[in-house]
Amino acid sequence: TLLNAALLLLLTLLIRPHVLAAPTDQNILLARRYAPQFRFHKDEVYFPSTVEYFLSGPVTLSDTAGKVIASPLPKVSAMNNNGAGTFMTTDTKANLNGFLRGQNPRTAQPSTYVFIAPKSNGVVDLYYWVYCPYNLGKKVPLLGMIGSHVGDWERITIRTVNGVATSVDYHAHDDKGSGTIPWTQAPKFSSSSPDGNSDPNNSDPNARPVAYIAYGSHGMWSKAGTFTYIDAVVFKLQDVTSDQGVYWDTKDRLVPVGYPDTYADPLDWLNYQGTWGNKGATNCWWYFMYKQCELVTGPNGPLRPDVLGASAKSTSANSRPGSASMRGPLSQTLATVSTGASQYTIYLDGASVTVGSTTRYVSVEQICATQNTTSTTSSEGPTYSYSSTYTTTVLSKGKSKYILSVSPCDSSSFVATYSVGLCTTDLGDSATIDGDLTDCTFGEARRIRAFSSDPKITDIQLVSSVVVEDLDDWSL
């Protein structure tokens, strides 16, 4: 009957996995409003492509031993465990100067995949991903080329609050790109003059952000220049960006993707749990001292916990800065310089907080860093020692927003990170007794990046106290 047909149609719409969290028209317009322009290095030859370009190319599915499992690539739904433990493999020597060069935006139409992630407190994060079939490594004296790999996912993130951009997060080499900077400091361009200088002070109300893409490795940076991301004393690994290359306005080549969601055709490739590229080599003579040969293992896909997830739970009361615990929704949480005590405005995920007879307090741990002047600098940069200051307030049923003041770090230290926890006891201003800390469950620390409220001062500020309004819910 007509009624049964209508019910069947409704049921179909409800269970279709790729429309459960389909982006709203309003958020798709928002993604187009802030679609970036990517500026490639003037000598770039390895460009992005559509995912379909890569998957339909000379690529096979291989296991960890290098044995071909399937050729051509099957649908992800036909793979065991969504391809976990497999590698999308191609002949690099045969395809380096052809297929692996991707699709030059000047002559072809690659895509940018924008993950649209609505969150609490008016936040919609826009993750603009590009996929490049090949990542060219770095040339190192005595060793030669190292770190090349098939497959390369790179991104920038635009944070919007109530429909207005507030920051841009530039990502490269895990968390070593330009990081998160205020929207007012992000380079911008106007559609009316797309080849003009990128200017943070662009007065065009419709100006959109610019990201500079590093030569060969495609890391995202906020300006043209040379950037050292590994300093191993005997050699340096550097990204180089420039103007005067290919300028790609992504606005008309966006593929909007809802998040969170589950995915089916034509986005079922997002379910792939294997490696987007060949398995890396380990037989170079220097592998015993530096774990990268000329060809290294390719990346995972764009659905990564460090990109789109909220800060995870942690049973450690004293979270310390580190690559594993710093990855929240953005690379850094922005702050402004304070002249007195630090002030933190935080939001708790109400669904994860139960006010009971034991859990009675919400606490902020401010983690202060002091550079070690007597120790040597590692390849990751200076080394630090850490100390903490605390504050606590009463947890109220039904309340999600809290404003807490914390004593400044010592004058020789700066605010590096902070964390939020639920406690059964009042920590006060300091918590030196281990027993006090064991009464708390803190979330993973979030890295603080402070800027001056004076727009003429654009450098990152290492200061002893900050003002933070963190719109990312804490799930504890």
Tab-separated table of N, CA and C in Angstrom, residues 174-329:
chain	number	residue	atom	x	y	z
A	174	ASP	N	52.950	15.366	12.136
A	174	ASP	CA	52.248	15.198	13.411
A	174	ASP	C	51.800	16.563	13.918
A	175	ASP	N	52.562	17.205	14.797
A	175	ASP	CA	52.106	18.493	15.343
A	175	ASP	C	53.184	19.559	15.226
A	176	LYS	N	53.955	19.504	14.136
A	176	LYS	CA	55.082	20.430	14.013
A	176	LYS	C	54.874	21.514	12.960
A	177	GLY	N	53.658	21.682	12.480
A	177	GLY	CA	53.391	22.767	11.540
A	177	GLY	C	53.283	24.101	12.257
A	178	SER	N	52.685	25.059	11.603
A	178	SER	CA	52.501	26.368	12.241
A	178	SER	C	51.559	26.298	13.423
A	179	GLY	N	50.770	25.226	13.500
A	179	GLY	CA	49.864	25.067	14.627
A	179	GLY	C	48.685	26.015	14.554
A	180	THR	N	48.080	26.257	15.708
A	180	THR	CA	46.865	27.059	15.790
A	180	THR	C	47.205	28.521	15.988
A	181	ILE	N	46.638	29.368	15.132
A	181	ILE	CA	46.839	30.807	15.255
A	181	ILE	C	45.481	31.498	15.163
A	182	PRO	N	45.343	32.664	15.756
A	182	PRO	CA	44.070	33.386	15.666
A	182	PRO	C	43.727	33.718	14.213
A	183	TRP	N	42.440	33.778	13.919
A	183	TRP	CA	41.994	34.139	12.582
A	183	TRP	C	42.578	35.480	12.146
A	184	THR	N	42.712	36.400	13.060
A	184	THR	CA	43.231	37.731	12.711
A	184	THR	C	44.669	37.683	12.230
A	185	GLN	N	45.393	36.608	12.549
A	185	GLN	CA	46.788	36.495	12.123
A	185	GLN	C	46.979	35.558	10.933
A	186	ALA	N	45.916	34.898	10.506
A	186	ALA	CA	46.022	33.962	9.391
A	186	ALA	C	46.132	34.717	8.067
A	187	PRO	N	47.018	34.285	7.163
A	187	PRO	CA	47.096	34.915	5.845
A	187	PRO	C	45.816	34.677	5.063
A	188	LYS	N	45.403	35.677	4.302
A	188	LYS	CA	44.129	35.584	3.584
A	188	LYS	C	44.289	36.113	2.161
A	189	PHE	N	43.353	35.714	1.315
A	189	PHE	CA	43.327	36.197	-0.066
A	189	PHE	C	41.898	36.567	-0.422
A	190	SER	N	41.756	37.345	-1.478
A	190	SER	CA	40.445	37.727	-2.003
A	190	SER	C	40.221	37.038	-3.333
A	191	SER	N	39.010	36.562	-3.547
A	191	SER	CA	38.696	35.902	-4.817
A	191	SER	C	38.902	36.823	-6.001
A	192	SER	N	38.753	38.116	-5.774
A	192	SER	CA	38.918	39.083	-6.871
A	192	SER	C	40.378	39.233	-7.293
A	193	SER	N	41.327	38.854	-6.420
A	193	SER	CA	42.754	38.922	-6.765
A	193	SER	C	43.460	37.703	-6.195
A	194	PRO	N	43.175	36.527	-6.735
A	194	PRO	CA	43.686	35.282	-6.144
A	194	PRO	C	45.200	35.149	-6.188
A	195	ASP	N	45.873	35.889	-7.066
A	195	ASP	CA	47.327	35.799	-7.164
A	195	ASP	C	48.041	36.878	-6.358
A	196	GLY	N	47.266	37.650	-5.594
A	196	GLY	CA	47.866	38.712	-4.815
A	196	GLY	C	48.586	38.190	-3.580
A	197	ASN	N	49.215	39.112	-2.855
A	197	ASN	CA	49.909	38.739	-1.635
A	197	ASN	C	48.912	38.235	-0.596
A	198	SER	N	49.318	37.234	0.147
A	198	SER	CA	48.484	36.780	1.258
A	198	SER	C	48.702	37.745	2.425
A	199	ASP	N	47.621	38.176	3.032
A	199	ASP	CA	47.715	39.265	4.005
A	199	ASP	C	46.786	38.994	5.186
A	200	PRO	N	47.345	38.867	6.413
A	200	PRO	CA	46.476	38.694	7.585
A	200	PRO	C	45.510	39.853	7.800
A	201	ASN	N	45.878	41.037	7.296
A	201	ASN	CA	45.060	42.240	7.491
A	201	ASN	C	44.146	42.525	6.316
A	202	ASN	N	43.920	41.531	5.466
A	202	ASN	CA	43.023	41.700	4.332
A	202	ASN	C	41.655	42.180	4.829
A	203	SER	N	41.204	43.305	4.322
A	203	SER	CA	39.960	43.925	4.807
A	203	SER	C	38.716	43.422	4.078
A	204	ASP	N	38.900	42.586	3.073
A	204	ASP	CA	37.758	42.024	2.344
A	204	ASP	C	36.929	41.173	3.301
A	205	PRO	N	35.641	41.494	3.506
A	205	PRO	CA	34.825	40.701	4.441
A	205	PRO	C	34.638	39.257	3.996
A	206	ASN	N	34.895	38.975	2.726
A	206	ASN	CA	34.775	37.611	2.216
A	206	ASN	C	36.131	36.943	2.004
A	207	ALA	N	37.181	37.523	2.572
A	207	ALA	CA	38.518	36.939	2.428
A	207	ALA	C	38.546	35.541	3.036
A	208	ARG	N	39.360	34.683	2.437
A	208	ARG	CA	39.478	33.304	2.888
A	208	ARG	C	40.942	32.968	3.178
A	209	PRO	N	41.192	31.910	3.951
A	209	PRO	CA	42.565	31.639	4.407
A	209	PRO	C	43.456	31.058	3.322
A	210	VAL	N	44.751	31.278	3.510
A	210	VAL	CA	45.788	30.724	2.646
A	210	VAL	C	46.618	29.748	3.464
A	211	ALA	N	46.952	28.608	2.859
A	211	ALA	CA	47.888	27.672	3.466
A	211	ALA	C	49.016	27.410	2.478
A	212	TYR	N	50.236	27.496	2.963
A	212	TYR	CA	51.416	27.215	2.143
A	212	TYR	C	51.783	25.737	2.315
A	213	ILE	N	51.921	25.037	1.191
A	213	ILE	CA	52.181	23.604	1.198
A	213	ILE	C	53.650	23.357	0.887
A	214	ALA	N	54.315	22.632	1.792
A	214	ALA	CA	55.751	22.419	1.682
A	214	ALA	C	56.107	21.571	0.466
A	215	TYR	N	57.245	21.903	-0.119
A	215	TYR	CA	57.740	21.193	-1.296
A	215	TYR	C	57.900	19.702	-0.999
A	216	GLY	N	57.230	18.875	-1.795
A	216	GLY	CA	57.412	17.434	-1.725
A	216	GLY	C	56.676	16.745	-0.607
A	217	SER	N	56.760	17.295	0.611
A	217	SER	CA	56.181	16.625	1.786
A	217	SER	C	54.801	17.149	2.152
A	218	HIS	N	54.413	18.312	1.606
A	218	HIS	CA	53.043	18.838	1.677
A	218	HIS	C	52.572	19.253	3.062
A	219	GLY	N	53.499	19.467	4.013
A	219	GLY	CA	53.106	20.001	5.304
A	219	GLY	C	52.494	21.382	5.141
A	220	MET	N	51.552	21.721	6.027
A	220	MET	CA	50.814	22.981	5.926
A	220	MET	C	51.436	24.036	6.854
A	221	TRP	N	51.725	25.203	6.280
A	221	TRP	CA	52.348	26.292	7.031
A	221	TRP	C	51.610	27.603	6.737
A	222	SER	N	51.812	28.559	7.618
A	222	SER	CA	51.066	29.816	7.504
A	222	SER	C	51.798	30.886	6.697
A	223	LYS	N	52.998	30.588	6.232
A	223	LYS	CA	53.723	31.580	5.437
A	223	LYS	C	54.798	30.891	4.606
A	224	ALA	N	55.369	31.666	3.688
A	224	ALA	CA	56.476	31.163	2.879
A	224	ALA	C	57.761	31.228	3.699
A	225	GLY	N	58.614	30.202	3.529
A	225	GLY	CA	59.872	30.197	4.271
A	225	GLY	C	60.431	28.801	4.416
A	226	THR	N	61.444	28.675	5.267
A	226	THR	CA	62.091	27.401	5.573
A	226	THR	C	61.878	27.097	7.048
A	227	PHE	N	61.397	25.880	7.352
A	227	PHE	CA	61.001	25.532	8.710
A	227	PHE	C	61.670	24.218	9.121
A	228	THR	N	62.447	24.267	10.184
A	228	THR	CA	63.107	23.074	10.710
A	228	THR	C	62.173	22.371	11.685
A	229	TYR	N	61.839	21.123	11.387
A	229	TYR	CA	60.968	20.384	12.296
A	229	TYR	C	61.692	19.246	13.008
A	230	ILE	N	62.880	18.869	12.536
A	230	ILE	CA	63.760	17.947	13.257
A	230	ILE	C	65.177	18.499	13.162
A	231	ASP	N	65.819	18.696	14.321
A	231	ASP	CA	67.210	19.124	14.358
A	231	ASP	C	67.993	18.048	15.092
A	232	ALA	N	68.595	17.143	14.321
A	232	ALA	CA	69.315	16.013	14.898
A	232	ALA	C	70.803	16.280	15.023
A	233	VAL	N	71.197	17.550	15.055
A	233	VAL	CA	72.586	18.001	15.190
A	233	VAL	C	73.390	17.688	13.932
A	234	VAL	N	73.472	16.399	13.563
A	234	VAL	CA	74.253	16.042	12.373
A	234	VAL	C	73.486	16.317	11.089
A	235	PHE	N	72.165	16.456	11.186
A	235	PHE	CA	71.374	16.863	10.030
A	235	PHE	C	70.073	17.490	10.505
A	236	LYS	N	69.455	18.238	9.603
A	236	LYS	CA	68.165	18.861	9.886
A	236	LYS	C	67.154	18.423	8.836
A	237	LEU	N	65.914	18.237	9.288
A	237	LEU	CA	64.809	18.009	8.361
A	237	LEU	C	63.998	19.286	8.305
A	238	GLN	N	63.823	19.805	7.079
A	238	GLN	CA	63.187	21.104	6.912
A	238	GLN	C	62.100	21.048	5.853
A	239	ASP	N	61.038	21.809	6.095
A	239	ASP	CA	60.015	22.067	5.087
A	239	ASP	C	60.301	23.418	4.451
A	240	VAL	N	60.095	23.488	3.143
A	240	VAL	CA	60.303	24.741	2.410
A	240	VAL	C	59.025	25.083	1.663
A	241	THR	N	58.535	26.299	1.864
A	241	THR	CA	57.341	26.773	1.159
A	241	THR	C	57.691	28.043	0.397
A	242	SER	N	56.872	28.370	-0.594
A	242	SER	CA	57.167	29.574	-1.381
A	242	SER	C	55.903	30.091	-2.053
A	243	ASP	N	55.972	31.333	-2.485
A	243	ASP	CA	54.988	31.883	-3.411
A	243	ASP	C	55.419	31.529	-4.833
A	244	GLN	N	54.636	31.989	-5.813
A	244	GLN	CA	54.969	31.879	-7.235
A	244	GLN	C	54.861	30.457	-7.783
A	245	GLY	N	54.178	29.585	-7.051
A	245	GLY	CA	53.902	28.255	-7.581
A	245	GLY	C	52.454	28.160	-8.018
A	246	VAL	N	51.892	26.961	-7.970
A	246	VAL	CA	50.486	26.758	-8.293
A	246	VAL	C	49.643	27.234	-7.113
A	247	TYR	N	48.661	28.113	-7.389
A	247	TYR	CA	47.711	28.566	-6.377
A	247	TYR	C	46.373	27.881	-6.663
A	248	TRP	N	45.871	27.154	-5.664
A	248	TRP	CA	44.663	26.356	-5.869
A	248	TRP	C	43.564	26.832	-4.929
A	249	ASP	N	42.518	27.439	-5.485
A	249	ASP	CA	41.328	27.814	-4.741
A	249	ASP	C	40.428	26.585	-4.671
A	250	THR	N	40.211	26.075	-3.467
A	250	THR	CA	39.509	24.794	-3.306
A	250	THR	C	37.990	24.921	-3.265
A	251	LYS	N	37.470	26.118	-3.318
A	251	LYS	CA	36.043	26.341	-3.062
A	251	LYS	C	35.139	25.492	-3.930
A	252	ASP	N	35.475	25.344	-5.191
A	252	ASP	CA	34.613	24.605	-6.107
A	252	ASP	C	35.011	23.144	-6.248
A	253	ARG	N	35.957	22.690	-5.417
A	253	ARG	CA	36.380	21.289	-5.472
A	253	ARG	C	36.265	20.612	-4.111
A	254	LEU	N	35.299	21.080	-3.321
A	254	LEU	CA	35.085	20.513	-1.998
A	254	LEU	C	34.187	19.283	-2.064
A	255	VAL	N	34.551	18.271	-1.302
A	255	VAL	CA	33.684	17.120	-1.062
A	255	VAL	C	33.293	17.177	0.412
A	256	PRO	N	32.055	17.591	0.736
A	256	PRO	CA	31.666	17.704	2.149
A	256	PRO	C	31.413	16.334	2.763
A	257	VAL	N	31.938	16.148	3.962
A	257	VAL	CA	31.811	14.881	4.676
A	257	VAL	C	31.306	15.181	6.085
A	258	GLY	N	30.225	14.542	6.471
A	258	GLY	CA	29.705	14.734	7.811
A	258	GLY	C	30.533	13.995	8.840
A	259	TYR	N	30.635	14.577	10.034
A	259	TYR	CA	31.314	13.911	11.126
A	259	TYR	C	30.622	14.295	12.426
A	260	PRO	N	30.364	13.304	13.304
A	260	PRO	CA	30.658	11.867	13.141
A	260	PRO	C	29.633	11.187	12.243
A	261	ASP	N	30.013	10.056	11.692
A	261	ASP	CA	29.141	9.362	10.758
A	261	ASP	C	29.682	7.964	10.524
A	262	THR	N	28.910	7.135	9.858
A	262	THR	CA	29.407	5.914	9.248
A	262	THR	C	29.223	6.086	7.755
A	263	TYR	N	30.024	5.382	6.976
A	263	TYR	CA	30.131	5.744	5.568
A	263	TYR	C	29.904	4.553	4.648
A	264	ALA	N	29.174	4.804	3.574
A	264	ALA	CA	28.953	3.838	2.510
A	264	ALA	C	29.261	4.542	1.191
A	265	ASP	N	29.099	3.839	0.076
A	265	ASP	CA	29.373	4.444	-1.232
A	265	ASP	C	28.689	5.802	-1.349
A	266	PRO	N	29.353	6.811	-1.879
A	266	PRO	CA	30.683	6.748	-2.498
A	266	PRO	C	31.827	7.068	-1.537
A	267	LEU	N	31.565	7.020	-0.238
A	267	LEU	CA	32.589	7.367	0.748
A	267	LEU	C	33.041	6.160	1.555
A	268	ASP	N	32.834	4.937	1.047
A	268	ASP	CA	33.185	3.772	1.847
A	268	ASP	C	34.690	3.648	2.046
A	269	TRP	N	35.497	4.322	1.236
A	269	TRP	CA	36.950	4.289	1.426
A	269	TRP	C	37.360	4.876	2.782
A	270	LEU	N	36.473	5.675	3.381
A	270	LEU	CA	36.776	6.208	4.699
A	270	LEU	C	36.802	5.117	5.768
A	271	ASN	N	36.204	3.971	5.483
A	271	ASN	CA	36.189	2.865	6.435
A	271	ASN	C	37.467	2.033	6.393
A	272	TYR	N	38.354	2.322	5.443
A	272	TYR	CA	39.575	1.521	5.292
A	272	TYR	C	40.461	1.663	6.524
A	273	GLN	N	40.851	0.531	7.117
A	273	GLN	CA	41.637	0.520	8.341
A	273	GLN	C	43.099	0.165	8.113
A	274	GLY	N	43.487	0.054	6.863
A	274	GLY	CA	44.871	-0.271	6.558
A	274	GLY	C	45.696	0.972	6.272
A	275	THR	N	46.772	0.779	5.530
A	275	THR	CA	47.746	1.835	5.247
A	275	THR	C	47.590	2.327	3.817
A	276	TRP	N	47.511	3.657	3.678
A	276	TRP	CA	47.384	4.273	2.359
A	276	TRP	C	48.773	4.400	1.730
A	277	GLY	N	49.373	3.299	1.404
A	277	GLY	CA	50.692	3.335	0.795
A	277	GLY	C	51.453	2.047	1.038
A	278	ASN	N	52.657	1.985	0.502
A	278	ASN	CA	53.507	0.807	0.630
A	278	ASN	C	54.007	0.637	2.062
A	279	LYS	N	54.397	-0.577	2.381
A	279	LYS	CA	55.105	-0.813	3.628
A	279	LYS	C	56.534	-0.329	3.478
A	280	GLY	N	57.051	0.338	4.496
A	280	GLY	CA	58.373	0.927	4.409
A	280	GLY	C	59.492	-0.103	4.461
A	281	ALA	N	60.656	0.328	3.992
A	281	ALA	CA	61.847	-0.527	4.018
A	281	ALA	C	62.563	-0.382	5.362
A	282	THR	N	63.309	-1.418	5.730
A	282	THR	CA	64.113	-1.389	6.963
A	282	THR	C	65.544	-1.845	6.704
A	283	ASN	N	65.927	-1.981	5.431
A	283	ASN	CA	67.225	-2.570	5.092
A	283	ASN	C	68.294	-1.551	4.728
A	284	CYS	N	68.067	-0.268	5.008
A	284	CYS	CA	69.120	0.721	4.748
A	284	CYS	C	70.189	0.616	5.834
A	285	TRP	N	71.430	0.949	5.503
A	285	TRP	CA	72.541	0.712	6.437
A	285	TRP	C	72.456	1.557	7.702
A	286	TRP	N	71.730	2.685	7.638
A	286	TRP	CA	71.657	3.581	8.791
A	286	TRP	C	70.443	3.313	9.685
A	287	TYR	N	69.659	2.278	9.374
A	287	TYR	CA	68.406	2.059	10.088
A	287	TYR	C	68.623	1.842	11.584
A	288	PHE	N	69.759	1.323	11.964
A	288	PHE	CA	70.010	1.060	13.381
A	288	PHE	C	70.099	2.351	14.186
A	289	MET	N	70.424	3.477	13.517
A	289	MET	CA	70.547	4.728	14.268
A	289	MET	C	69.457	5.734	13.922
A	290	TYR	N	68.807	5.584	12.756
A	290	TYR	CA	67.696	6.465	12.390
A	290	TYR	C	66.689	5.643	11.609
A	291	LYS	N	65.481	5.516	12.172
A	291	LYS	CA	64.500	4.546	11.699
A	291	LYS	C	63.714	5.014	10.475
A	292	GLN	N	64.401	5.576	9.505
A	292	GLN	CA	63.765	5.921	8.245
A	292	GLN	C	64.711	5.612	7.096
A	293	CYS	N	64.269	4.735	6.212
A	293	CYS	CA	65.004	4.502	4.971
A	293	CYS	C	64.467	5.445	3.896
A	294	GLU	N	64.870	5.197	2.659
A	294	GLU	CA	64.388	6.063	1.575
A	294	GLU	C	62.871	5.973	1.463
A	295	LEU	N	62.318	4.757	1.583
A	295	LEU	CA	60.865	4.584	1.521
A	295	LEU	C	60.362	4.150	2.894
A	296	VAL	N	59.438	4.916	3.448
A	296	VAL	CA	58.846	4.588	4.745
A	296	VAL	C	57.374	4.225	4.539
A	297	THR	N	56.775	3.670	5.584
A	297	THR	CA	55.386	3.230	5.505
A	297	THR	C	54.442	4.420	5.321
A	298	GLY	N	53.434	4.239	4.494
A	298	GLY	CA	52.452	5.285	4.240
A	298	GLY	C	51.581	5.562	5.451
A	299	PRO	N	50.697	6.546	5.348
A	299	PRO	CA	49.892	6.980	6.492
A	299	PRO	C	48.587	6.204	6.626
A	300	ASN	N	47.925	6.412	7.752
A	300	ASN	CA	46.534	6.007	7.901
A	300	ASN	C	45.648	7.014	7.183
A	301	GLY	N	44.363	6.686	7.076
A	301	GLY	CA	43.419	7.593	6.442
A	301	GLY	C	43.085	8.782	7.330
A	302	PRO	N	42.191	9.643	6.883
A	302	PRO	CA	41.910	10.874	7.614
A	302	PRO	C	41.118	10.697	8.897
A	303	LEU	N	40.450	9.561	9.096
A	303	LEU	CA	39.691	9.358	10.328
A	303	LEU	C	40.639	8.881	11.427
A	304	ARG	N	41.274	9.837	12.090
A	304	ARG	CA	42.260	9.532	13.115
A	304	ARG	C	41.799	10.108	14.445
A	305	PRO	N	42.076	9.418	15.549
A	305	PRO	CA	41.604	9.910	16.843
A	305	PRO	C	42.219	11.236	17.245
A	306	ASP	N	43.404	11.583	16.718
A	306	ASP	CA	44.029	12.850	17.097
A	306	ASP	C	43.452	14.026	16.348
A	307	VAL	N	42.569	13.757	15.403
A	307	VAL	CA	42.057	14.830	14.558
A	307	VAL	C	40.660	15.258	14.952
A	308	LEU	N	39.764	14.296	15.074
A	308	LEU	CA	38.362	14.634	15.180
A	308	LEU	C	37.752	14.329	16.542
A	309	GLY	N	38.498	13.658	17.413
A	309	GLY	CA	37.928	13.279	18.694
A	309	GLY	C	38.094	14.352	19.747
A	310	ALA	N	37.301	14.260	20.797
A	310	ALA	CA	37.492	15.133	21.949
A	310	ALA	C	38.615	14.566	22.790
A	311	SER	N	39.096	15.353	23.746
A	311	SER	CA	40.143	14.870	24.637
A	311	SER	C	39.676	13.603	25.341
A	312	ALA	N	40.528	12.599	25.313
A	312	ALA	CA	40.153	11.309	25.876
A	312	ALA	C	40.317	11.310	27.387
A	313	LYS	N	39.706	10.301	28.017
A	313	LYS	CA	39.855	10.165	29.454
A	313	LYS	C	41.279	9.749	29.799
A	314	SER	N	41.718	10.108	30.981
A	314	SER	CA	43.022	9.698	31.466
A	314	SER	C	42.924	9.441	32.952
A	315	THR	N	43.499	8.336	33.408
A	315	THR	CA	43.490	8.057	34.835
A	315	THR	C	44.671	8.705	35.518
A	316	SER	N	45.580	9.288	34.753
A	316	SER	CA	46.732	9.967	35.333
A	316	SER	C	46.332	11.346	35.823
A	317	ALA	N	46.593	11.626	37.080
A	317	ALA	CA	46.225	12.932	37.618
A	317	ALA	C	47.182	14.010	37.185
A	318	ASN	N	48.383	13.613	36.786
A	318	ASN	CA	49.392	14.617	36.436
A	318	ASN	C	49.777	14.451	34.978
A	319	SER	N	48.924	14.876	34.066
A	319	SER	CA	49.185	14.749	32.638
A	319	SER	C	50.322	15.675	32.242
A	320	ARG	N	51.288	15.158	31.514
A	320	ARG	CA	52.437	15.946	31.097
A	320	ARG	C	52.409	16.164	29.587
A	321	PRO	N	52.992	17.267	29.111
A	321	PRO	CA	53.000	17.506	27.670
A	321	PRO	C	53.730	16.404	26.923
A	322	GLY	N	53.181	15.962	25.834
A	322	GLY	CA	53.788	14.932	25.016
A	322	GLY	C	52.965	14.741	23.764
A	323	SER	N	53.564	14.126	22.758
A	323	SER	CA	52.884	14.017	21.471
A	323	SER	C	51.611	13.194	21.577
A	324	ALA	N	51.555	12.282	22.558
A	324	ALA	CA	50.373	11.430	22.666
A	324	ALA	C	49.237	12.116	23.409
A	325	SER	N	49.569	13.047	24.300
A	325	SER	CA	48.531	13.614	25.163
A	325	SER	C	48.162	15.046	24.806
A	326	MET	N	48.767	15.587	23.773
A	326	MET	CA	48.490	16.967	23.401
A	326	MET	C	47.426	17.095	22.329
A	327	ARG	N	47.012	15.987	21.755
A	327	ARG	CA	46.168	16.068	20.560
A	327	ARG	C	44.702	16.148	20.926
A	328	GLY	N	44.196	17.340	20.919
A	328	GLY	CA	42.775	17.533	21.096
A	328	GLY	C	42.160	17.881	19.759
A	329	PRO	N	41.011	18.526	19.773
A	329	PRO	CA	40.378	18.920	18.526
A	329	PRO	C	41.246	19.833	17.666
